[in-house]
């Protein structure tokens, strides 16, 4: 029996809508804990979007599915970052019901083309067909899902290397790339500036890519936890930003509690250092 499902707005649609006269950049945060409870808590925060991360976080298929379900009832866009730009992994994420993908380490137009192809059924791509088994199609309860699937999916690719910056215009020109996202941490490492996300060369590379996206008519986003840096990138034309992470907020908040209520350990001088236990 066909299931009547209200079509969800994709991240691509949200970005298009925010470019109008009353539009504004979209602010979001990372969700890295792997917890559906934390995902739901963040989904109700009032932020515009969440990024569930599986590249550097303990997230597998089951935890991603649970977090998608937990966040589904809230007015927030949810993106998911797979660990790698891989056709099989992307197929599994899409079948789970992931609608908005952030693909890491896209260094060339060919990488971008492969990412887009992984999201589309033949003849326009290489996505495997398993809609009868998949939550994405509500197990074949959504009429014409196979024909309309690409309309329900957005693809954002991550620019986070010197090679990607050099190829950003070609990457932006790939049909099916809806937006680019700048990762200053890996970009800094690629430039030989590990841990120096605020270095002028890194900032200049990020702003170059934002300008290229603006010229191409596509949105650019950036990761920026430092508020002055985030505001500077927004002023340069960034359409969306990530400004925090669940695990970082918990780490800094718990450290602040400890600093407030627990006195610092006394300094142990050399003569007092134990020599055995």
Backbone as a ProteinNet text record, in pm:
[ID]
protein_1_A
[PRIMARY]
XXXXXXXXXXXXXXXXXXXXXXXXXXXXXXXXXXXXXXXXXXXXXXXXXXXXXXXXXXXXXXXXXXXXXXXXXXXXXXXXXXXXXXXXXXXXXXXXXXXXXXXXXXXXXXXXXXXXXXXXXXXXXXXXXXXXXXXXXXXXXXXXXXXXXXXXXXXXXXXXXXXXXXXXXXXXXXXXXXXXXXXXXXXXXXXXXXXXXXXXXXXXXXXXXXXXXXXXXXXXXXXXXXXXXXXXXXXXXXXXXXXXXXXXXXXXXXXXXXXXXXXXXXXXXXXXXXXXX
[TERTIARY]
84.1	0	87.8	65.9	148.8	137.7	250.3	256.1	263.1	177.5	178.5	278.7	390.5	496.6	516.1	512.4	537.5	682.4	708.1	846.3	927	1046.5	1133.4	1212.5	1229.4	1318.3	1461.2	1540.3	1680.1	1764.4	1889.2	1981.2	1999.6	1997.3	2004.3	1889.6	1769.1	1653	1667.3	1714.8	1731.3	1831.8	1939.6	2039.2	1982.8	1903.3	1841.4	1745.4	1669.1	1571.3	1637.9	1756.8	1820.3	1891.9	1893.5	1960.3	1865.6	1739.1	1642.8	1666.2	1576.6	1592.6	1595.6	1517.5	1512.7	1604.4	1689.8	1773.3	1889.7	1953	2069.6	2150.1	2275.8	2355.6	2297.7	2322.4	2273.1	2381.4	2344.6	2438.9	2410.7	2517.7	2500.6	2609.9	2601.2	2699.6	2721.1	2837.4	2870.2	2795.9	2758.9	2705.4	2794.3	2880.6	2987.8	2982.9	2891.8	2892.8	2842.9	2765.7	2705	2575.9	2528.8	2410.5	2286	2179.2	2054.5	1992.7	2015.5	1963.7	2029	2160.4	2230.8	2189.9	2171.1	2127.4	1991.8	1900.5	1769	1778.4	1861.4	1879.7	1930.4	2028.5	2083.7	1983.7	1903.2	1805	1702.4	1674.4	1577.7	1638.4	1763.3	1835.4	1796.1	1739.4	1712.4	1813.8	1921.9	2017.5	1954	2014.4	1958.7	1993.7	2113	2155.5	2252.2	2255.4	2345.7	2427.8	2550.7	2634.7	2669.3	2611.4	2646.3	2771.8	2877	3007.3	3042.1	3086.8	3134.8	3279	3344	3484.6	3577.9	3550.1	3635.7	3559.7	3444.8	3359.4	3312.2	3268.1	3230	3088.2	3065.7	2933.1	2935.2	2848.1	2825.9	2686	2645.2	2514.5	2401.1	2411.1	2301	2287.1	2398.1	2388.2	2344.2	2385.6	2339.4	2188.6	2139.6	1995.5	1919.5	1966.8	1898.9	1898.9	2006.6	2013.1	1924.1	1915.3	1822	1678.8	1643.9	1509	1484.4	1586	1570.4	1551	1618	1613.9	1500.5	1434.1	1342.2	1226	1178	1061.3	1090.9	1215.5	1254.2	1282.3	1261.5	1282.9	1430.3	1508.4	1652.6	1698.5	1792.2	1853.1	1960.7	1966.1	2066.6	2152.6	2281.7	2378.7	2455.5	2506.8	2589.1	2717.5	2830.1	2958.8	3007.7	3018.9	3075	3225.7	3286.2	3430.4	3514.1	3452.9	3530	3434.7	3485.4	3409.2	3407.6	3314	3310.4	3169.2	3158	3027	2943.7	3004.5	2930.3	2883.9	2972	2935.1	2822.1	2834.6	2731.4	2598	2599.9	2477.4	2411.2	2490.6	2434.5	2373.2	2440.5	2387.3	2256.3	2251.2	2128.5	2014.1	2041	1935.2	1883.6	1969.7	1925.3	1825.2	1829.5	1744.9	1820.7	1954.3	2033.2	1996.3	1961.2	1924.2	2028.8	2111.3	2211.3	2348.8	2435.9	2568.7	2674.6	2773.1	2894.4	3009	3064.8	3165.6	3304.6	3385.8	3516.8	3621.8	3728.5	3849.7	3821	3745.7	3722.5	3829.6	3924.9	4043.1	4042.8	3943.8	3942.7	3800.7	3782.4	3652.1	3613.9	3712.1	3683.1	3629.6	3687.4	3636	3491.7	3464.3	3328.6	3230.8	3271.8	3185.7	3154.4	3254	3231.4	3131.8	3141.2	3048.5	2906	2887.3	2753	2699.7	2782.6	2738.2	2692.1	2755.3	2718.1	2579.6	2526.2	2394.5	2282.2	2314.3	2212.9	2203.3	2080.5	2058.8	2098	2133.8	2158.9	2034.5	2051.9	2177.1	2253.3	2208	2272.7	2380.2	2391.8	2490.9	2510.2	2561	2596.2	2537	2441.7	2382	2312	2340.3	2275	2127.9	2046.9	1901.9	1858.1	1811.2	1761.3	1646.4	1562.4	1459.3	1358.1	1335.5	1240.6	1290.7	1421.3	1482.5	1518.3	1490	1550.6	1450.8	1492	1412.9	1393.5	1491.8	1481.9	1353.6	1316.2	1194.2	1076.6	1096.6	997.6	954	1056.6	1038.2	938	962.3	881	737.6	718	585.8	571.7	683.8	679.2	667.7	556.7	539.1	650	700.2	798.3	927.6	963.6	1087.2	1206.9	1216.6	1333.6	1349.1	1238.9	1244.9	1276	1239.7	1251.5	1361.3	1434.5	1528.5	1631.3	1684.5	1790	1738.9	1609.3	1553	1548.9	1560.2	1551.2	1688.3	1795.2	1931.5	2012.3	2088.7	2182.2	2325.1	2416.6	2557.8	2642.4	2708.1	2806.6	2942.8	3040.9	3174.4	3270.7	3365.8	3455.6	3587.9	3623	3749.1	3843.2	3944.4	4028.7	4172.7	4218	4357.2	4404.1	4534.9	4591.4	4547.2	4540.9	4498	4353.1	4268.1	4127	4109.6	4187.3	4179.9	4219.7	4323.5	4368.6	4263	4181.4	4082.1	3940.4	3925.2	3792	3696.1	3742.3	3651.6	3599.1	3685.8	3642.3	3547.9	3573.4	3485	3347.7	3344.4	3216.9	3137.4	3205.3	3137.8	3073.7	3099.5	3045.2	2894.8	2818.5	2673.3	2638.1	2555	2515.6	2585	2690.8	2751.8	2669	2603.8	2513	2583.1	2693.2	2764.7	2903	2992.4	3122.9	3134.8	3220.4	3242.1	3392	3442.4	3584.9	3622.4	3727.7	3778.7	3916.5	3924.6	4053.7	4157.4	4115.7	4213.1	4297.8	4233.2	4308.2	4375.3	4311.4	4372.5	4503.4	4502.5	4625.8	4734.3	4697.7	4796.2	4851.1	4762.7	4805.3	4903.2	4888.7	4976.9	5104.9	5125.2	5242.5	5228.3	5104.7	5076.7	4988.1	5024.9	4944.2	4906.4	4775	4726	4716.1	4738.9	4739.4	4625.1	4502.4	4385.8	4368.9	4427.4	4414.3	4527.9	4618.1	4731.4	4679.9	4742.8	4695.5	4684.9	4773.9	4765.1	4639.6	4605.7	4484.7	4361.2	4358.2	4244.9	4228.5	4339.8	4333.5	4280.3	4320.7	4272.8	4122.5	4076.8	3933.5	3855.6	3900.7	3829.7	3835.1	3943.3	3949.9	3840	3819.2	3717.9	3577.3	3555.8	3425.8	3395.9	3495.5	3477.1	3449.6	3518.5	3496.1	3354	3305.4	3168.7	3067.1	3089.8	2999.6	2994	3109.1	3114.1	3042.4	3046.4	2982	2833.8	2785.7	2645.4	2610.7	2710.8	2686.1	2728.1	2660.1	2692.7	2823.9	2893.2	3012.9	2993.1	3036.3	3030.7	3169	3182.4	3313.4	3297.6	3396	3403.5	3481.2	3421.3	3487.9	3432.7	3504.6	3460.5	3493.5	3592.4	3631.5	3534.6	3455.6	3352.5	3402.7	3514.7	3559.7	3593.5	3649.8	3681.4	3553.9	3456.9	3329.5	3265	3265.9	3203.9	3280.1	3411.4	3490.3	3457.4	3442	3406.9	3265	3174.1	3038.8	3040.2	3121.8	3133.4	3193.3	3275.8	3337	3241.8	3124.1	3025	2987.7	3038.3	2999.1	2849	2785.3	2640.4	2599.8	2693.9	2662.9	2791.3	2775.6	2890.9	2860.7	2966.5	2962	3036.6	2970	3027.9	3048.6	3031.9	3053.2	3030.7	3052.7	3035	2986	2902.7	2849.1	2959.9	3058.9	3164.8	3252.1	3275.4	3356.8	3284.6	3153.6	3076.7	3077.8	3063.6	3064.1	3202.3	3306.9	3442.7	3473.4	3446.5	3477.9	3387	3260.2	3168.7	3205.8	3242.4	3280.2	3412.4	3503.9	3629.3	3603.5	3508.6	3476	3419.1	3336.3	3283.6	3395.9	3487.1	3598.5	3684	3708.6	3790.9	3722.1	3589	3514.6	3508.6	3502.7	3475.4	3590.5	3689.4	3799.1	3927.3	3991.4	4114.6	4225.1	4316.1	4424.9	4514.1	4575.3	4667.3	4789.5	4840.3	4964.1	5080	5171.8	5289.3	5378.6	5415	5501.1	5645.8	5725.2	5865.5	5946.2	6068.8	6152.2	6174.3	6190.1	6219.2	6098.7	5978.2	5857.6	5808.4	5874.1	5830.4	5850.8	5745.3	5762.8	5856.5	5935.1	6027.3	5978	5878.6	5824.8	5680.6	5609.2	5468.1	5443.9
-118.7	0	124	219.4	340	418.9	474.8	554	701.6	779.2	923.6	987.7	1032.3	1092.5	1235.9	1327.9	1467	1481.2	1535.8	1546.7	1639.4	1595.2	1675	1774.6	1894.4	1991.6	1943.2	1947	1907.8	2027.8	2000.4	2108.5	2201.4	2145.1	2227.8	2328.4	2283	2372.5	2478.8	2438.5	2533.7	2642.3	2602.7	2700.7	2795.7	2742.3	2828.9	2927.3	2880	2966	3077.8	3050.2	3151.5	3258	3245.7	3347.2	3458.7	3450.6	3554.2	3682.5	3778.4	3910	3901.4	3809.8	3795.1	3683.1	3634.8	3520.8	3558	3454.3	3471.3	3342.8	3347.9	3225.1	3125	2997.8	2890.5	2850	2845	2810.4	2669	2590.8	2453.3	2406.6	2278.4	2219.4	2072.9	2022.8	1881.7	1799	1677	1578	1455	1435.5	1336.6	1225.9	1235.8	1143.2	1003.7	993.6	864.7	837.7	934.1	914.3	973.8	895	952.2	1051.4	1033.1	1128.2	1265.3	1266.4	1392.6	1452.3	1368.7	1419.4	1487.4	1427	1487.7	1616.5	1616.8	1737.1	1852.5	1823.4	1926.7	1966.5	1871.1	1900.5	2001.9	2005	2099.6	2228.5	2253.8	2369.8	2501	2496	2617.5	2644.3	2564.5	2576.7	2531.7	2575	2544.3	2404.8	2356	2226.8	2156.6	2025.1	1939.4	1857.4	1828	1737.4	1616.2	1502.4	1375.4	1324	1303.8	1271.4	1124.6	1061.5	923.8	911.8	1026.7	1021.5	1016.3	1098.8	1105.6	1074.1	1011.4	986.1	841.1	789.2	648.3	621.4	647.2	628.1	519.7	421.6	319.7	331.7	236.2	244.2	248.1	165.1	157.8	288	346.2	469.9	586.7	588.7	694.7	684.2	563	542.8	592.4	557	598.2	750.5	815.9	961.7	1030.3	973.5	1027.1	1020.3	908.1	892.2	988.2	1008.6	1096.2	1241.5	1283.5	1423.8	1452.8	1350.2	1368	1461.5	1465.5	1546.9	1692.9	1733.7	1870.8	1952.3	2084.5	2169.4	2202.7	2102.4	2118.7	2032.5	2082.5	2004.1	1914	1789.2	1695.4	1648.3	1674.4	1622.7	1510.2	1419.1	1310.5	1305.3	1296.3	1283.7	1139.7	1069.2	934	940.1	826.3	827	843.8	816.6	816.5	835.4	888	903.1	768.8	684	545.4	510.4	450.4	419.5	329.2	227.2	132.1	198.6	274.7	342.6	442.5	519.1	617.5	547.7	436.3	359.5	319.2	269.7	227.4	345.1	459.9	577.5	622.6	626.1	668.9	573	444.4	348.2	361.6	407.1	432.8	547	635.4	753.1	882.9	877.3	1000.8	1076.6	1203.2	1284.6	1389.1	1424.2	1529.4	1476.4	1469.7	1414.2	1523.4	1512.4	1592.5	1495.2	1502	1404.7	1461	1388.6	1442	1422.4	1500.8	1485.4	1475.8	1571.2	1580.1	1673.2	1615.5	1689.1	1728	1680.9	1706.1	1697.4	1742.1	1729	1581.8	1496.1	1352.2	1296	1339.5	1296.8	1343.5	1467.6	1521.1	1445.9	1415	1339.9	1201.4	1137.3	1004.8	1013.4	1118.1	1134.8	1152	1235.1	1258	1129.9	1059.1	935.3	832.2	830.7	734.4	760.3	881.6	915.6	897.1	860.1	854.2	714.7	676.5	546.2	551.4	434.5	430.5	476.6	539.5	559.3	684.6	756.7	883.3	867.1	745.9	721.7	573.5	538	398.1	346.5	417.9	372.4	238.9	144.9	15.6	24.9	-57.4	-49.8	-153.5	-103.9	-192.2	-128.7	-57	23.8	-60	-183.9	-267.9	-300.2	-287.2	-319.2	-195.2	-76.7	44.3	138	195.7	297.1	419.7	451.8	569.9	569.9	454.3	440.2	393.4	390.6	334.5	196.9	121.1	-17.3	-26.4	60	69.7	114.7	189.8	246.4	387.9	448.2	581.9	567.8	611.4	596.3	668.8	604.6	664.8	705.2	637.4	675.7	665.1	558.7	539.2	653.4	702.6	810.6	944.7	961	1092.1	1098.5	990.8	983.7	1096.2	1128.3	1230.1	1367.3	1390.9	1518.9	1529.8	1417	1415.5	1413.8	1427.3	1413	1537.3	1585.8	1695.8	1647.6	1701.9	1663.7	1788.3	1790.8	1894.5	1827	1884.8	1823.5	1909.2	1842	1910.6	1944.1	2072.7	2123.8	2138	2052.9	2052.7	2012.9	2045.8	2020.1	2126.9	2139.4	2236.2	2202.9	2071.6	2030.3	2069.6	2054.8	2090.1	2239.5	2320	2464.9	2502.1	2437.9	2465.6	2426.9	2325.6	2274.8	2319.7	2418.1	2449.2	2492.7	2566.6	2609.2	2488.8	2391	2270.3	2186.9	2179.7	2105.1	2170.3	2301.5	2374.4	2356.5	2333	2320	2182.9	2086.7	1951.9	1954.2	1903.9	1896	1801.2	1847.5	1766	1802.7	1882.6	1937.6	2058.6	2048.2	2154.2	2263.4	2228.4	2325.2	2269.6	2358.4	2315.6	2354.9	2282	2308.9	2307.2	2413.6	2427.4	2371.2	2288.4	2231.9	2288.5	2396.1	2460.4	2373.9	2276.7	2195.5	2111.9	2033.1	1952.9	2040.4	2150.7	2242.1	2297	2335.7	2383.8	2277.3	2152.5	2043.7	2024.6	2032	2014.5	2123.3	2241.8	2354.3	2355.5	2250.3	2245.4	2329.7	2357.3	2444.5	2372.2	2250.5	2166.3	2240.6	2242.2	2305.3	2456.2	2514.8	2661.5	2707.7	2677.3	2711.4	2861.9	2941.7	3086.8	3151.5	3072.2	3127.3	3205.1	3317.4	3396.6	3318.6	3223	3144.5	3057.2	3002.5	2920.3	3008.4	3119.4	3212.1	3257.3	3287.6	3333.9	3224.2	3098.6	2987.5	2967.6	2975.8	2961.7	3072.7	3195.3	3308.2	3302.3	3249.1	3228.3	3132.2	3025	2925.6	2981.5	3061.6	3125	3216.6	3293.7	3382.9	3304.2	3191.5	3108.6	3053.1	3010.5	2959.3	3068.3	3186.9	3299	3327.2	3325.5	3350.6	3241.9	3118.2	3006.2	2994.5	3077.7	3071.3	2953.9	2902.5	2791.3	2831	2777.7	2815	2751.4	2823.5	2771.7	2781.3	2677.5	2677.5	2654.9	2671.8	2658.2	2617.5	2544	2507.2	2615.5	2677.7	2786.5	2798	2738.2	2742.8	2876.1	2947.2	3075.6	3182.8	3245.9	3339.3	3450.3	3519.3	3623	3568.6	3447.6	3387.2	3351.3	3295.2	3262.3	3387.1	3494.4	3619.2	3673.5	3658.6	3705.9	3626.5	3494.8	3413.6	3443.7	3469.2	3507.6	3640	3732.9	3861.2	3844.4	3740.3	3713.4	3642.6	3599.8	3539.2	3396	3339.3	3202.3	3195	3090.9	3076	2987.4	2911	2825.7	2797.5	2779.2	2759.3	2652.4	2585	2499.4	2571.9	2595.3	2680.6	2609.3	2477.6	2405.1	2256.5	2180.3	2034.7	1985.6	1885	1831.8	1789.5	1716.7	1666.6	1780.6	1883.6	1996.5	2077.6	2097.2	2170.2	2097.1	1965.6	1887.5	1889	1878.4	1879.4	2012.1	2123.7	2254.7	2285.5	2247.8	2273.6	2197.1	2070.9	1991	2039.8	2084.5	2141.4	2268.9	2349.4	2473.2	2443.3	2339.8	2300.9	2256.6	2176.2	2129.4	2246.5	2342.3	2457.9	2543.7	2545.1	2629.6	2569.8	2438.1	2376.1	2293.2	2261.6	2178.2	2260.2	2276.5	2354.9	2285.3	2363	2300.7	2217.6	2113.2	2029.7	2112.2	2092.1	2161.9	2115.9	2206.4	2171.1	2079	1968.1	1872.1	1901	1936.8	1966.3	1839.8	1855.3	1736.3	1647.6	1708.6	1625.8	1545.4	1588.3	1520.4	1418.2	1410.6	1319.2	1175	1093.5	954.1	880.9	793.4	715.5	574	529.8	394.5	393	289.3	276.8	141.1
0	0	0	-91.4	-95.2	35.1	77	198.9	161.7	223.8	197.8	293	237.5	316.2	269.5	362.8	327.4	283	164.4	117.8	207.6	242.9	327.6	244.4	296.9	235.6	252.9	147	157.5	200	232.6	267.5	148	28.5	-92.9	-96.3	-65.3	-63.7	44.8	162.1	271	234.7	167.9	126	20.7	-69.7	-170.1	-105.4	-10.7	55.1	135.2	191.6	274.2	192.8	60.7	-21	-63.4	-20.8	-56.1	21.8	1.5	63.2	214.6	271.1	416.2	465.1	376	410.4	500.2	555	640.9	633.6	669.9	673	772.9	746.8	832.8	932	1059.7	1166.2	1215.2	1230.2	1273	1365.6	1405.9	1495.2	1460.8	1501.3	1486.9	1591.4	1552.8	1646.5	1632.3	1730.8	1719.3	1824.3	1919.6	2032.9	1996.9	1890	1855.9	1930.3	2008.9	2093.2	2028.8	2010.4	1959.6	2057.2	2186.7	2284.9	2266.3	2249.3	2226.2	2092.4	1990.4	1860.5	1872.4	1948.2	1965.2	2045.4	2147.2	2227.8	2140	2054.8	1966.1	1857.7	1811.5	1706.8	1753.6	1883	1936.7	1987.6	1953.7	2007.1	1942.5	1822.1	1747.3	1638.6	1632.2	1523.7	1392.4	1281.6	1150.2	1102.2	1139.7	1084.9	1178.3	1164.9	1239.9	1142.2	1181.8	1102.9	1187.9	1153.2	1217	1148.9	1226	1168.7	1187.8	1078.6	1087	1039.8	1012.8	970.6	1091.6	1190.7	1308.1	1436.8	1426.1	1542.3	1541.7	1657.9	1668.9	1618.8	1491.8	1434	1327	1342.8	1241.3	1186.1	1102.2	1037.7	1139.2	1242.3	1338.3	1417.4	1459.7	1538	1451	1325	1234.3	1214.9	1193	1176.5	1299.6	1418.1	1540.1	1554.7	1516.1	1526.9	1423.9	1303.6	1204.1	1255.9	1315.5	1369.2	1484.6	1570.2	1686.1	1644.9	1537.8	1495.7	1398.8	1349.4	1237.4	1267.7	1388	1419.8	1446.2	1430.2	1463.8	1337.1	1343.9	1225.9	1206	1173.1	1157.7	1040.9	963.5	856.4	917.1	872.5	921.6	805.3	814.4	719.3	785.7	704.1	755.8	673.7	744.1	676.7	686.3	573.8	576.7	599.7	632.1	657.1	531.8	414.7	290.9	173.8	65.1	-58.7	-130.4	-89.3	-137.8	-182.2	-299.6	-357.7	-268	-210.8	-127.5	1.7	66.1	190.3	165.2	58.6	26.7	-0.7	-71.6	-96.4	34.6	129.9	257.2	332.4	330.5	399	336.5	204.2	136.9	166.6	167	196	339.4	431.1	568.8	575.6	475.4	477.2	490.5	481.8	478.7	351.4	365.5	249.8	215.2	311.7	290.8	327	227.8	246.8	243.7	332.6	325.1	298.5	179.2	137.1	166.9	245.6	282.6	173.7	185.7	104.8	-44.9	-95.7	-240.4	-296.4	-367.7	-410.1	-556.9	-632.2	-775.9	-828.6	-952.6	-1017.1	-1030.4	-1056.1	-1068.4	-936.8	-824.4	-693.4	-675.2	-713.7	-700.3	-788.3	-909.9	-1001.6	-945.9	-884.9	-825.5	-709.9	-629.3	-517.8	-567.6	-668.2	-723.6	-785.4	-861.7	-927	-824.8	-707.8	-604.3	-548	-567.1	-512.7	-613.6	-736	-842.3	-901.4	-928.5	-992.1	-1139.5	-1198.2	-1342.3	-1418.9	-1534.6	-1609	-1569.8	-1469.1	-1433.2	-1327.2	-1272.2	-1169.2	-1147.3	-1030.1	-1004.2	-872.6	-815.2	-689.6	-708.7	-620	-627.2	-590.1	-651.5	-633.6	-529.8	-416.2	-311.1	-237	-309.6	-244.5	-166.8	-207.6	-134.6	6.3	27.9	156.5	237.5	182.8	236.1	303.3	415.1	483	394.5	309.8	224.9	143.5	92	12.1	96.7	227.8	320.6	271.3	228.5	186.2	70.4	-28.9	-151.6	-124.9	-18.5	7.8	-48.5	-93.3	-151.9	-303.7	-361.9	-506.5	-583.4	-689.3	-780.6	-710.8	-601.4	-533.3	-625.6	-701	-786.5	-886.6	-938.9	-1037.3	-973.2	-845.7	-781.7	-675.8	-658.4	-546.8	-549.3	-665.7	-670.8	-628	-639.9	-595.2	-443.6	-374.9	-228.9	-162	-241.1	-189.5	-224.6	-128.5	-155.9	-132.5	-211.6	-204.5	-180.6	-66.3	-34.9	-28.4	-92.9	-94.9	-15	49	140.6	73	79.4	26.8	145.1	152.8	272.1	241.7	119.9	83.5	-14.6	-27.1	-121.6	-263.6	-296.4	-430.1	-454.9	-354.2	-370.4	-390.5	-318.6	-337.2	-479.5	-531.2	-667.3	-770.6	-737.7	-833.3	-799.8	-710.2	-659.2	-769.5	-868.3	-976	-1053.3	-1081.5	-1153.1	-1067.8	-938.3	-847.7	-843.4	-833	-829.7	-957.6	-1068.3	-1197.3	-1217.6	-1128.7	-1144	-1120.3	-1217.1	-1203.8	-1089.4	-998.8	-884.7	-756.8	-763.7	-642	-601.4	-487.5	-443.6	-364.4	-297.6	-214.9	-185.8	-141.6	-92.9	53.8	125.3	266.9	292.9	355.4	379.6	515.5	516.6	640.5	671.5	750.6	774.7	845.3	925.1	998.9	904.1	818.2	722.6	617.4	583.1	487	542.6	669.9	731.5	726.9	758.1	754.7	614.1	514.9	376.5	333.9	391.8	358.5	442.4	523.6	609.8	733.8	774.3	888.3	989.9	1023.4	1111.6	1239.9	1269.3	1389.8	1384.2	1266.2	1254	1163.1	1204.2	1123.1	1101.6	1191.6	1182.2	1102.5	1049.8	975.2	853.9	820.5	706	575.7	551.9	427.8	427.2	542.9	552.9	534.4	603.1	591	445.8	380.3	241.5	149.3	173.8	91.2	109.3	233.5	260.2	190.4	202.9	142.6	-9.9	-64.4	-210.2	-255.7	-180.8	-218.2	-200.4	-96.3	-78.5	-196.5	-238.7	-353.6	-481.3	-499.1	-618.2	-618.5	-501.8	-492.7	-523.4	-470.6	-498	-647.4	-712.1	-856.2	-934.9	-882.9	-951	-917.6	-825.9	-787.1	-698	-624	-532.5	-391.7	-290.1	-152.5	-106.4	-19.9	46.2	195.9	266.6	412	468.5	600.5	662.9	808.4	856.8	997.2	1070.7	1172.4	1243.4	1384.5	1480.8	1619.6	1685.6	1634.4	1689.5	1639.4	1728.2	1681.8	1591.1	1621.4	1528.4	1390	1385.7	1256.6	1181.9	1253	1189.7	1130.8	1206	1156.4	1035.8	1035.7	921.9	796.1	810	693.9	646.5	739	699.8	624.7	672.1	603.4	463.8	446.7	316.7	221	272.5	185.1	214.9	324.1	359.2	383.4	329.9	341.3	458.3	512	626.4	703.4	834.4	921.8	1025.3	1068.7	1186.4	1297.4	1409.1	1512.3	1645.7	1649.3	1773.3	1753	1858.7	1854.3	1988.6	1987.8	2112.9	2208.1	2156.9	2243.8	2294.7	2212.4	2255.2	2362.6	2344	2444.5	2578	2574.1	2698.2	2762.7	2680.6	2734.8	2802.2	2732.4	2789.3	2908.6	2900.5	3010.9	3135.8	3121.2	3238.4	3297	3208.7	3258.8	3339	3293.1	3365.2	3502.8	3512.3	3643.3	3736	3682.1	3764	3812.3	3722.5	3759.1	3864	3862.1	3955.3	4095.5	4104.3	4233.5	4290.9	4210.7	4259.5	4259.7	4375.8	4379.4	4301.6	4246	4169.7	4260.3	4202.9	4279.1	4318.3	4438.3	4476.3	4389	4364.4	4285.1	4368	4309.4	4378.9	4342.6	4439.8	4415.8	4393.1	4342.8	4313.1	4434	4553.8	4671.5	4714.5	4675.9	4718.6	4616.8	4502.3	4397.7	4440.6	4443.4	4484	4389	4444	4360.8	4337.3	4415.6	4396.8	4446	4408.3	4447.1	4507
[MASK]
+++++++++++++++++++++++++++++++++++++++++++++++++++++++++++++++++++++++++++++++++++++++++++++++++++++++++++++++++++++++++++++++++++++++++++++++++++++++++++++++++++++++++++++++++++++++++++++++++++++++++++++++++++++++++++++++++++++++++++++++++++++++++++++++++++++++++++++++++++++

